[in-house]
Coordinates of C-alpha atoms and ligand atoms in Angstrom, one line a residue:
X1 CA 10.9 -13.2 35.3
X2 CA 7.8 -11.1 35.8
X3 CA 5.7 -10.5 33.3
X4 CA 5.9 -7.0 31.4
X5 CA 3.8 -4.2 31.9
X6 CA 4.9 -0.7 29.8
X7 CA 2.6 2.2 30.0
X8 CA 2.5 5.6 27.9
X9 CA 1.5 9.1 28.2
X10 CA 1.0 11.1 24.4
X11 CA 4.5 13.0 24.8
X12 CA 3.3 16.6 25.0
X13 CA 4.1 19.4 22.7
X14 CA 6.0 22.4 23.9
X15 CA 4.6 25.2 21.9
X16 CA 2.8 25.9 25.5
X17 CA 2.7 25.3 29.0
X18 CA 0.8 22.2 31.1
X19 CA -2.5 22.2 32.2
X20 CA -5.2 20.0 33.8
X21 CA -5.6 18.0 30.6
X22 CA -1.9 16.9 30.5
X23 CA -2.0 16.1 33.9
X24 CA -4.4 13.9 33.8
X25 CA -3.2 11.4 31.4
X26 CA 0.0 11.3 33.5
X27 CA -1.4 10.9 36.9
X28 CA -3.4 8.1 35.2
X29 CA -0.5 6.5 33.9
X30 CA 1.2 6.7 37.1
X31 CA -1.4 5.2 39.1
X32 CA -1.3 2.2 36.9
X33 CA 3.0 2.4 37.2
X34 CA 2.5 1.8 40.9
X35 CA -0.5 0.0 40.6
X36 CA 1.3 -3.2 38.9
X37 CA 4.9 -2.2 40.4
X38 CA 3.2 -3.0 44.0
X39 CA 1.3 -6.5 41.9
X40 CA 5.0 -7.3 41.2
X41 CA 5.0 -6.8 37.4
X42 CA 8.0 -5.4 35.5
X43 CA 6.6 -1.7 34.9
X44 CA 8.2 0.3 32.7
X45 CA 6.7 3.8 32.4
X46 CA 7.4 6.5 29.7
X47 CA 6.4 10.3 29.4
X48 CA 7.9 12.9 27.5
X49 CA 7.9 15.8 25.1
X50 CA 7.0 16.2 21.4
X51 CA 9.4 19.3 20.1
X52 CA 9.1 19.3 16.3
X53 CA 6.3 20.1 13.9
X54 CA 4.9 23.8 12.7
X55 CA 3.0 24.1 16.0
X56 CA 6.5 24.4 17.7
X57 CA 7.9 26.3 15.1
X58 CA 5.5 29.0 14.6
X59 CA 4.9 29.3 18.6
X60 CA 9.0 29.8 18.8
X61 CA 8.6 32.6 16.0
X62 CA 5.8 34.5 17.5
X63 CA 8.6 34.8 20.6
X64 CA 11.5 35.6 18.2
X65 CA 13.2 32.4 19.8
X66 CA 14.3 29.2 17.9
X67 CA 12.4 26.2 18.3
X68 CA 15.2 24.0 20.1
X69 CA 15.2 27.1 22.9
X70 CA 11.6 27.2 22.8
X71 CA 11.9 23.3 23.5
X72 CA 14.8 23.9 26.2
X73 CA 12.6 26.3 27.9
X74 CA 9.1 24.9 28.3
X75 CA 10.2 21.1 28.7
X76 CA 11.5 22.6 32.1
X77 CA 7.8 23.2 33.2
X78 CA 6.3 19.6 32.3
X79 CA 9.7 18.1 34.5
X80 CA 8.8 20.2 37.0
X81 CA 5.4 19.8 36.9
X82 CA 5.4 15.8 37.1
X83 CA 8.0 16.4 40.2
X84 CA 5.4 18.0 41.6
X85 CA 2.5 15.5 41.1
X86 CA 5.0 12.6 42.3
X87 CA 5.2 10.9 38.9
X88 CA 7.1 8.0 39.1
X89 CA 8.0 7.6 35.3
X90 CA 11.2 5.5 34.1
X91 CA 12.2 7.7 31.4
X92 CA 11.5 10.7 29.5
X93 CA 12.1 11.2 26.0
X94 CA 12.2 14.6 23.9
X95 CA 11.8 14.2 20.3
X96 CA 14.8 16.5 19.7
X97 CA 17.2 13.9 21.7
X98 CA 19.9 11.9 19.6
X99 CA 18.4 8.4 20.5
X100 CA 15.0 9.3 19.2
X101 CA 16.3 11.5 15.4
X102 CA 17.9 8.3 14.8
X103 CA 15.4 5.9 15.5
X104 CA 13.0 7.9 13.6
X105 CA 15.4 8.0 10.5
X106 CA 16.0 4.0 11.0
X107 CA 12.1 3.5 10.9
X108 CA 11.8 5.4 8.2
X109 CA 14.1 3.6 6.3
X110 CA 13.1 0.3 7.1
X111 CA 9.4 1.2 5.1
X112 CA 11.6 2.5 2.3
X113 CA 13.3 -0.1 2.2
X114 CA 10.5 -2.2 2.1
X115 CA 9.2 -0.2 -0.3
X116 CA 5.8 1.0 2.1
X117 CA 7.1 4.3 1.7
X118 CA 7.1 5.6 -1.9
X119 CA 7.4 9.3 -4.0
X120 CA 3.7 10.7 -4.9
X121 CA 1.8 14.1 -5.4
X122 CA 0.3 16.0 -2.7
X123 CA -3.0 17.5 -3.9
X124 CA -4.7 19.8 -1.3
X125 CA -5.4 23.0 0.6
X126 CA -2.7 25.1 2.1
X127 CA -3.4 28.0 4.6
X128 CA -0.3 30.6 3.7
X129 CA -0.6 32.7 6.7
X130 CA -0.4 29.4 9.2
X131 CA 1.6 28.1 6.4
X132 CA -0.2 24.6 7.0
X133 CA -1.8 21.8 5.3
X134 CA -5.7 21.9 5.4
X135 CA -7.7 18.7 5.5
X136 CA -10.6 18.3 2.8
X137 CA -13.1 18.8 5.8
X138 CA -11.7 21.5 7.4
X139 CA -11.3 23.4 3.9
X140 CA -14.9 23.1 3.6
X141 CA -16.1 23.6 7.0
X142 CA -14.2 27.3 7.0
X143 CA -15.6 27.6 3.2
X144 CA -11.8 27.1 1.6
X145 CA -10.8 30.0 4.0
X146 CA -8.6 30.1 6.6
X147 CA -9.5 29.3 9.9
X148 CA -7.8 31.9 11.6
X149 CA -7.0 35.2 9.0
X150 CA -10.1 34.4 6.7
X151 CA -8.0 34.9 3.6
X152 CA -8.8 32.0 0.8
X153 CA -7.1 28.7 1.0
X154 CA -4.2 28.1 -1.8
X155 CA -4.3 24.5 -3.6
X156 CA -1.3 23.2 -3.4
X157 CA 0.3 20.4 -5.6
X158 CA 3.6 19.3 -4.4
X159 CA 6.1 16.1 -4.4
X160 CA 5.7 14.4 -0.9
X161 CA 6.6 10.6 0.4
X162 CA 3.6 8.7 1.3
X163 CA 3.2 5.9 3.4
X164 CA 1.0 3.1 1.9
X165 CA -1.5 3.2 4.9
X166 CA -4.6 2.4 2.7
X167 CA -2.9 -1.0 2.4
X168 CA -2.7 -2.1 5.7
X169 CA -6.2 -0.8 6.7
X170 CA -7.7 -4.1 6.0
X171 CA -5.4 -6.1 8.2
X172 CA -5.9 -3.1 10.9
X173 CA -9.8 -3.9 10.8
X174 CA -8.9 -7.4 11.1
X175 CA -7.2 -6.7 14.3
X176 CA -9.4 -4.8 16.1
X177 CA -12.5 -6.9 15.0
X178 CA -10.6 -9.5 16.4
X179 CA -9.1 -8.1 19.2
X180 CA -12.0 -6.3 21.3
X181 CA -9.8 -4.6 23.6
X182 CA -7.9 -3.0 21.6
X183 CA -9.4 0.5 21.3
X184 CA -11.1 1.8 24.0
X185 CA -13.2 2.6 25.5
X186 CA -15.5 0.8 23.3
X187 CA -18.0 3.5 21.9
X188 CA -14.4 5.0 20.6
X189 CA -13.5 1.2 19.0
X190 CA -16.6 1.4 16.9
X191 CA -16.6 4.8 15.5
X192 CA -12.8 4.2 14.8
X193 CA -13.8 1.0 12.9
X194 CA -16.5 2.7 10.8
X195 CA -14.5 5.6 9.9
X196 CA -12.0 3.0 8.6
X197 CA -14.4 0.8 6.9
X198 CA -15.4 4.2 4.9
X199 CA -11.6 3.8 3.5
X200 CA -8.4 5.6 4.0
X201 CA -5.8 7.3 1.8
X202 CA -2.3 7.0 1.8
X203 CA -0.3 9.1 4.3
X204 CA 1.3 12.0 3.5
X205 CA 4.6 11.6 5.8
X206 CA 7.2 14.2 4.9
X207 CA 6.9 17.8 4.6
X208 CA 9.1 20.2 2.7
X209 CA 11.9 22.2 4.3
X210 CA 11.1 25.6 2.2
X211 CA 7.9 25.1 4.4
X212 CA 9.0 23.4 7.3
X213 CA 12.4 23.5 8.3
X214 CA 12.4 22.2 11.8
X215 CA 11.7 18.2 12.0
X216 CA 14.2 15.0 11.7
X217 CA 15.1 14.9 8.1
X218 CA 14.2 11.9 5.8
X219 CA 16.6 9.4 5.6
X220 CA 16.4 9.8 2.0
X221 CA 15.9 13.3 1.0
X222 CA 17.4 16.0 2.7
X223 CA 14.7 18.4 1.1
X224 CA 12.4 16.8 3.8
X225 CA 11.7 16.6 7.0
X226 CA 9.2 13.7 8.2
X227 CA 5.5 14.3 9.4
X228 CA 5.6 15.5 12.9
X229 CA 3.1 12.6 13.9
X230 CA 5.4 10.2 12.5
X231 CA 8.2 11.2 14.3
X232 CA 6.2 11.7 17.3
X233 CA 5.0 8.2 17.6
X234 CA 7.5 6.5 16.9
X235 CA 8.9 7.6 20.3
X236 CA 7.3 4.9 22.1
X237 CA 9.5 2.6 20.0
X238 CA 12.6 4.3 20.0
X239 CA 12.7 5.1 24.1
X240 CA 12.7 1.1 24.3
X241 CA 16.4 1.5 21.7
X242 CA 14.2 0.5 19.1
X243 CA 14.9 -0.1 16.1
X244 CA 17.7 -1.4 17.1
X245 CA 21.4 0.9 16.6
X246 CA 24.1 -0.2 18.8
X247 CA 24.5 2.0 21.4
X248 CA 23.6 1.7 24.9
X249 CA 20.2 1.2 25.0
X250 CA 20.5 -2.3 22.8
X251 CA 18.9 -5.2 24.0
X252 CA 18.1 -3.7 27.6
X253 CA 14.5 -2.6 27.3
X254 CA 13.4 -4.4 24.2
X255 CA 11.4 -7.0 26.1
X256 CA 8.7 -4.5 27.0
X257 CA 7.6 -3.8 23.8
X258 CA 4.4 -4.7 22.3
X259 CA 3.2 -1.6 24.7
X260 CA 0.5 -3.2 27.5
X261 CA -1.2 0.6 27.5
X262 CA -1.3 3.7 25.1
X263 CA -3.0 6.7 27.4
X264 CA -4.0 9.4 25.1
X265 CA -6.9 11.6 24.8
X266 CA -9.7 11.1 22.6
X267 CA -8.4 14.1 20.0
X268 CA -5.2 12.1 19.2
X269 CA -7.2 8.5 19.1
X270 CA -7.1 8.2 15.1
X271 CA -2.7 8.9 14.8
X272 CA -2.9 6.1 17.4
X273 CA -5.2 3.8 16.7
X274 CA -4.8 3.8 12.5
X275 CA -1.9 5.7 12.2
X276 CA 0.6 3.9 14.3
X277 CA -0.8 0.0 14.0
X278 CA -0.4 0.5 10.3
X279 CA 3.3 1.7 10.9
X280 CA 4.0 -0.9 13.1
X281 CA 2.3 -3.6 10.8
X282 CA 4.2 -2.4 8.3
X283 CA 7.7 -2.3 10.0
X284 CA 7.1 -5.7 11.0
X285 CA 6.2 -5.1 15.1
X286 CA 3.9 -5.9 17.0
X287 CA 1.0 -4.0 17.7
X288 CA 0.4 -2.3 21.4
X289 CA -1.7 -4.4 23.3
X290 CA -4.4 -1.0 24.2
X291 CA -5.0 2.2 22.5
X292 CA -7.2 3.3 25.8
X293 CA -8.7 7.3 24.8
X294 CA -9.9 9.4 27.8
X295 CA -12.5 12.1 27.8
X296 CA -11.4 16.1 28.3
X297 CA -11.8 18.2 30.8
X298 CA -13.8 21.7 31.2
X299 CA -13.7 23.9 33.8
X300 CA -16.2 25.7 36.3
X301 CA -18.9 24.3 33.1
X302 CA -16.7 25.6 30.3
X303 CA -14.0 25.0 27.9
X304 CA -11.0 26.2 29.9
X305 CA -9.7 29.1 28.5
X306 CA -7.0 31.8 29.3
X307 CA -9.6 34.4 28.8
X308 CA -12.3 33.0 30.6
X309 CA -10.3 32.7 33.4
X310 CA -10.9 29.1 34.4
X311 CA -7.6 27.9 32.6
X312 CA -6.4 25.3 35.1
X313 CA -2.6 25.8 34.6
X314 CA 0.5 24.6 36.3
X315 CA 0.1 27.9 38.7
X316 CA -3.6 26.5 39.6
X317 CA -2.9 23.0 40.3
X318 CA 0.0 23.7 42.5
X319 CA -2.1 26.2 44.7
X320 CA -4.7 23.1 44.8
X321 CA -2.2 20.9 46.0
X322 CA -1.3 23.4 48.5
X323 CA -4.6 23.8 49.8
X324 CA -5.3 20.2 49.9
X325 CA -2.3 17.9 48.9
X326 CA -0.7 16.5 45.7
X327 CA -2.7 13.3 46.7
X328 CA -5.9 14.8 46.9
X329 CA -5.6 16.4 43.2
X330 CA -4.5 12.9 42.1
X331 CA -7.5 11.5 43.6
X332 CA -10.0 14.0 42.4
X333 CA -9.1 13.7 38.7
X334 CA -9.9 9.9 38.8
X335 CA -12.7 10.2 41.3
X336 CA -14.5 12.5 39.7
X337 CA -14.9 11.5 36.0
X338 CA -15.4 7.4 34.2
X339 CA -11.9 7.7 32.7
X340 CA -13.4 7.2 29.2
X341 CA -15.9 10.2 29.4
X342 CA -15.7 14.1 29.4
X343 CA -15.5 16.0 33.2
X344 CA -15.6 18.8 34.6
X345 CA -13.7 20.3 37.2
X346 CA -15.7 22.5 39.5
X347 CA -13.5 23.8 43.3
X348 CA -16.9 23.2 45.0
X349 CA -17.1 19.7 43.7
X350 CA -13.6 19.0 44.0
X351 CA -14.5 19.8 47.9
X352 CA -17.6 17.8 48.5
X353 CA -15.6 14.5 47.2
X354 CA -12.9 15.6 49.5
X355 CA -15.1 16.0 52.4
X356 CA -17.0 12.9 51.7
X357 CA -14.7 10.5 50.6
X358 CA -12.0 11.2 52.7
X359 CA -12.5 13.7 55.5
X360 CA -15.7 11.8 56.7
X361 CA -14.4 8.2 54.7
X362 CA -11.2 6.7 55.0
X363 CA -9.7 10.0 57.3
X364 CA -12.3 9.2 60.0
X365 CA -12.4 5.6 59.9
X366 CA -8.4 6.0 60.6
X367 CA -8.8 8.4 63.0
X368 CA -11.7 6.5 65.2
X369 CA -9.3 3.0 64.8
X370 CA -6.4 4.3 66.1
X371 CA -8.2 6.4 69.1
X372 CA -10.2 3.0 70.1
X373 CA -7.2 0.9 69.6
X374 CA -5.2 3.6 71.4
X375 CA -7.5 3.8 74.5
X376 CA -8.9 0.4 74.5
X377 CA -6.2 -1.7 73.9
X378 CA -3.1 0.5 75.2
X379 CA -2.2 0.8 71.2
X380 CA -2.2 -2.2 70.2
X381 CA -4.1 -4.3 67.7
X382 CA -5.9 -7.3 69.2
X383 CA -6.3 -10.4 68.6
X384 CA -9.4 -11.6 67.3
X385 CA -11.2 -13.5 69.6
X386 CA -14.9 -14.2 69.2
X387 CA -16.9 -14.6 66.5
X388 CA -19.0 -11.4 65.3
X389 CA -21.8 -12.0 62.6
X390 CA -21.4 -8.0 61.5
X391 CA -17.5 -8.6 60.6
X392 CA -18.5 -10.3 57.5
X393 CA -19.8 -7.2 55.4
X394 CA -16.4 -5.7 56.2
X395 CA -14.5 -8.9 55.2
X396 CA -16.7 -9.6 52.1
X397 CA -16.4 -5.9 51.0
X398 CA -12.0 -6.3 51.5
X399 CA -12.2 -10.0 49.5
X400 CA -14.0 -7.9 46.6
X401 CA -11.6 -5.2 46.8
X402 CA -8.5 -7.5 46.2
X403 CA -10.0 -10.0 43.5
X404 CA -11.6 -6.4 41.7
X405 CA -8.8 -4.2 42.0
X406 CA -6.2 -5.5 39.5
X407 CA -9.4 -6.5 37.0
X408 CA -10.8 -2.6 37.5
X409 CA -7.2 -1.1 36.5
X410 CA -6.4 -3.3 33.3
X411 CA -9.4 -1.7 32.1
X412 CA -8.1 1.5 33.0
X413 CA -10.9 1.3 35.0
X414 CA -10.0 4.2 37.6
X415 CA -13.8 5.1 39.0
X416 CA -14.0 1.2 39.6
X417 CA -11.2 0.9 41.4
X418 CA -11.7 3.8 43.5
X419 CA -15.5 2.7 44.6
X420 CA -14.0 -0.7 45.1
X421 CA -11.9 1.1 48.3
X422 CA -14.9 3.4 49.2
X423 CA -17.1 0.2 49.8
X424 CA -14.5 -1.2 52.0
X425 CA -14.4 2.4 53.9
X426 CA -18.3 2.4 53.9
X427 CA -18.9 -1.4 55.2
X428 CA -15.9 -0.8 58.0
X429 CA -17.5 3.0 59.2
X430 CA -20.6 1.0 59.1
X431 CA -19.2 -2.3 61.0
X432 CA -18.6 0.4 64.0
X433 CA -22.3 1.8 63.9
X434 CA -23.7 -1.6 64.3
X435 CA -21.7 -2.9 66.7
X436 CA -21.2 0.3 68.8
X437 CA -17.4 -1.2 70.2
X438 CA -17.4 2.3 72.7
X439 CA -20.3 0.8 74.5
X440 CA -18.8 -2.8 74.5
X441 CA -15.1 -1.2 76.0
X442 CA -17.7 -0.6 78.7
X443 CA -18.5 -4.0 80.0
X444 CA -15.9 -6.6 80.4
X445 CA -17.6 -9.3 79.6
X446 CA -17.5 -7.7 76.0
X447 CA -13.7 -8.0 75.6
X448 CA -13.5 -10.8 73.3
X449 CA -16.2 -9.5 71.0
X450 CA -14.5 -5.6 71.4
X451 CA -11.1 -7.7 70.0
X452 CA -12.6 -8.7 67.3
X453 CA -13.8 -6.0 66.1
X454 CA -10.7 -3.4 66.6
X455 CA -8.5 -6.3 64.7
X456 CA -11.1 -6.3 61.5
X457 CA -11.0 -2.3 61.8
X458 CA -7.5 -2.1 61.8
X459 CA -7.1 -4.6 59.1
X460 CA -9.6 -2.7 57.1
X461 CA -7.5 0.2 57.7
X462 CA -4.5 -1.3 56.4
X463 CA -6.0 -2.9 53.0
X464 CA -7.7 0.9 52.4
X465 CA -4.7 2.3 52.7
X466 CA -2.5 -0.1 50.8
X467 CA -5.3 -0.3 47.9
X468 CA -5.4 3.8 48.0
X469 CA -1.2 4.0 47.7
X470 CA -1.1 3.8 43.7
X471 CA -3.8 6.7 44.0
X472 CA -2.2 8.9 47.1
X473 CA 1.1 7.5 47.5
X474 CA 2.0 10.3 50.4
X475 CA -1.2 9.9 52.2
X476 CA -1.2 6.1 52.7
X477 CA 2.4 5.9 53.6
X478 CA 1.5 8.0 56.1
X479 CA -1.5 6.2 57.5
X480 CA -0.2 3.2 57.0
X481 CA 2.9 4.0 59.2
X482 CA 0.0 5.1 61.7
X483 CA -1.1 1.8 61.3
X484 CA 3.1 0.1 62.2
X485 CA 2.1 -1.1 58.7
X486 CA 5.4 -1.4 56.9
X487 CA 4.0 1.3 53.5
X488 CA 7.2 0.0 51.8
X489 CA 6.7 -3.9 51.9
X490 CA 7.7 -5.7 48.8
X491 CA 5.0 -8.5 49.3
X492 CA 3.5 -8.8 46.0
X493 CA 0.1 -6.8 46.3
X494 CA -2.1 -10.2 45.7
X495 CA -0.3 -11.4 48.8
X496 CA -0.8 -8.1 51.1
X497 CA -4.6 -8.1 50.1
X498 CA -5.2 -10.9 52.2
X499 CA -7.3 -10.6 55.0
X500 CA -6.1 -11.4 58.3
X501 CA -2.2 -10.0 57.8
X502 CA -2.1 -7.1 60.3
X503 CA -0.5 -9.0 63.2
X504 CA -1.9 -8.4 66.8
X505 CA 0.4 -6.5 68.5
X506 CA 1.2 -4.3 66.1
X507 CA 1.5 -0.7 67.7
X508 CA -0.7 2.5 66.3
X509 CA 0.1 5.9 66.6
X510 CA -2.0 8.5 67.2
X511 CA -1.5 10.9 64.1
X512 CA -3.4 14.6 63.4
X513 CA -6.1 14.1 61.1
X514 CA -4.9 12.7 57.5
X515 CA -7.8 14.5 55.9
X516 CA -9.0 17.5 58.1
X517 CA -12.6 18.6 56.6
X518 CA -12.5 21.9 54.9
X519 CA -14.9 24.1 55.4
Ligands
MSP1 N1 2.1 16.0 20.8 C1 0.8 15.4 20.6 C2 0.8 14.0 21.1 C3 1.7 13.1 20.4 S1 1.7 11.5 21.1 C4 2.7 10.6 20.1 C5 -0.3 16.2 21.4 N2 0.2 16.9 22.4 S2 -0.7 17.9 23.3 O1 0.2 18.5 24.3 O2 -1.4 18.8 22.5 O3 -1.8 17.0 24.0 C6 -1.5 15.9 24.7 C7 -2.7 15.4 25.4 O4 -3.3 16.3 26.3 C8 -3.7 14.9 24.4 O5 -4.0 13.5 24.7 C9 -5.0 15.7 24.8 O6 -6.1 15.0 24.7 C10 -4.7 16.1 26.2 N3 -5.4 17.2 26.6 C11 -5.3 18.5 26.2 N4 -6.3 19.2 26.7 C12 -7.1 18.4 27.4 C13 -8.2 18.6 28.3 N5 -8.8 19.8 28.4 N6 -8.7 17.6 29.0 C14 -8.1 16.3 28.9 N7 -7.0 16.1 28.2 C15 -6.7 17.1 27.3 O7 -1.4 16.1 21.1

């Protein structure tokens, strides 16, 4: 059996519709899907929706809908939208689904049964126009108003169940002391480990229905529903059939928890990387291997906005990817940014890198290969046949790319990864400046050394392409079949990195431009 690899996007909430920023996590976690599929790993890959909480409730109201058709209605748009960006997911959960409400409930009573769930007071602010909780900071930050109609915040005092988080916090700062990849990046690792060491309180985890009426009820207490956070993260659990029921998801997908990856973005990194372990402590699992928090996005130099106009929606991305291709935007978002910092998408910028990396890059390296190959060698790749000092930087640039690659994407390492290609692309465009092979075609007595050097550019061509598949899974298929290169060989990835696999004879076809420059 192959060892385990499951990978997980934040499951989005549906009180509006995608955008860059979801995206992103997803393309992410997509690349790494393929990424260890092709290395022969068992992937399993989740995505979904997060339908409950007052966010959904009071976005449903404002549109005089309920909150399940509010649900019905925008999850339609994230389906569509990963469709669109090629996401190769396993499964997709909605927190509104029968497998997860149960699993939720079960969890929840496992801690009361354990007693880490008990009957306390909540003491705080209350904003009565957003009908919402306000934290201590916030409160004062907005001078105990309201953030949004002004009015003065109401203390409340009500009868809540708490989790007994502040227990658990030392054994949490155990583990990630202990365990330094944990949280990451690692700048994110530390300020999560002070705020923790400052102390936490216990977690409020139900909320009343007179206030709330749309959640998964406590097991215990039908006056409550549970903490939208609660129920939300729990789905990476329950999408596995965990806790256990006994229904058809028993047994089957169990094995790939503890989670090898948690993609979120660095607003959600606390529920996830206190929240959650504690939880998990608590109910006796084991903890996700990585809690890994990206950066955000702006746009054009600002905070996207709807009324700014630089909102990149669903509408935006799809007329990029029709400019360009779904491959390109996939590439762009990891290009662009480290995954662990904030970016900024710019349509000039996004252009440059296009031109750059792949117009002038990998499009023309392909291009020049198959025309030399094509006119040289009737079309088919050589055999190599003399020795030629300058092939070395090309073959030394491929050996780094396949011992770096899988190193660069456990670390979620995306910008790595991507350079590790780009140095490949660079050393072979570079190979055929040095050693000029349309002069050599001239002179026969050249023929061996001209052999040599079309088989290391088509091999290069081949491991660019194969490395770039996880990234632009479209793009390289369709160089690769360019190339007679089989794009959907099984060959563990480790295997198919080698140097030296593209077997002479093998037949190239002249294609149109995989990356034609834009002006
Ligand atoms: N429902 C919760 C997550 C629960 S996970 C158990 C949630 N949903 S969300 O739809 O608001 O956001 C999901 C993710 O999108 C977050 O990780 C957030 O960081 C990300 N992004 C939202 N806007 C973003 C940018 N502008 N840039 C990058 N990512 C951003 O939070």
């Amino acid at each position: 059996m192959s060892e385990t690899y499951y990978v997980t996007t934040p499951i989005y909430y549906v009180n509006d519709v995608p955008h860059i920023g979801h995206s992103y996590t997803t393309i992410a976690a997509d690349v790494l899907a393929r990424f260890f599929r092709a290395a022969g790993r068992d992937v399993r890959f989740l995505t979904g929706t997060d339908e409950h909480g007052v966010k959904i409730y009071k976005a449903a109201q404002e549109r005089n809908m309920g909150p399940d058709e509010l649900g019905d209605q925008v999850v339609v748009h994230f389906q569509q939208l990963w469709d669109d960006l090629n996401i190769s997911h396993d499964d997709f959960i909605r927190t509104t689904e029968d497998r997860h409400e149960k699993r939720v409930q079960k969890l929840v009573q496992t801690l009361l049964d354990a007693d880490e769930i008990y009957k306390g007071q909540y003491e705080g602010w209350y904003d009565e126009g957003q009908e919402e909780y306000v934290t201590e900071t916030t409160a004062k930050a907005n001078n105990y108003n309201s953030a949004i109609n002004g009015k003065p915040l109401v203390r409340y005092s009500e009868a809540n169940w708490f989790f007994r988080l502040g227990k658990w916090a030392p054994k949490l700062i155990e583990h990630i002391e202990a365990k330094a990849d944990f949280i990451q990046p690692a700048a994110r690792r530390s300020e999560v480990l002070s705020k923790l060491k400052q102390g936490v309180d216990d977690l409020c985890i139900s909320r009343n229905k007179t206030k709330l009426p749309w959640g998964v009820e406590m097991p215990n207490d039908p006056n409550y529903v549970v903490y939208v956070w609660i129920d939300a993260l729990s789905n990476y659990l329950n999408a596995l059939g965990l806790p256990e029921i006994g229904d058809e998801f028993d047994g089957k997908f169990a094995k790939y928890w503890p989670a090898t990856v948690h993609l979120i973005g660095k607003d959600i990194l606390w529920f996830h990387a206190v929240y959650w372990p504690c939880i998990l402590l608590a109910a006796g699992y084991d903890l996700p291997m990585c809690v890994y928090a990206h950066g955000w996005w702006t746009s054009e130099g600002k905070k996207m906005s709807k009324s700014l106009g630089n909102f990149i929606s669903r509408e935006e991305i799809a007329e990029i990817c029709g400019d360009y291709h779904r491959d390109v935007y996939r590439y762009y978002l990891l290009r662009a940014v480290n995954f662990g910092g904030d970016g900024d998408f710019s349509r000039e910028m996004f252009k440059q890198t296009y031109n750059a990396d792949l117009a002038n890059g990998v499009g023309n390296l392909l291009s020049r290969t198959i025309n030399m190959i094509g006119r040289y060698f009737d079309g088919e790749v050589p055999q190599p046949a003399a020795d030629v000092e300058e092939t070395a930087a090309v073959t030394g640039a491929a050996e780094a790319l396949r011992t770096e690659a899988e190193r660069h994407l456990e670390s979620c390492s995306f910008g790595r990864y991507i350079d590790s290609v780009l140095t490949l692309v660079d050393a072979a465009n570079g190979y055929i400046e040095v050693t000029e092979p349309f002069k050599l075609a001239k002179d026969d007595s050249q023929r061996d050394r001209l052999s040599t050097i079309m088989n290391a550019c088509g091999e290069a061509c081949r491991l660019i392409l194969t490395y770039l598949a996880p990234v632009m899974p479209e793009k390289a298929a369709e160089g690769l079949a360019a190339m007679g290169v089989d794009a959907d060989e099984t060959t563990p990835l480790a295997e198919r990195g080698q140097w030296g696999r593209i077997a002479a004879g093998t037949t190239v076809t002249k294609i149109d431009p995989l990356f034609p420059r834009k002006q």
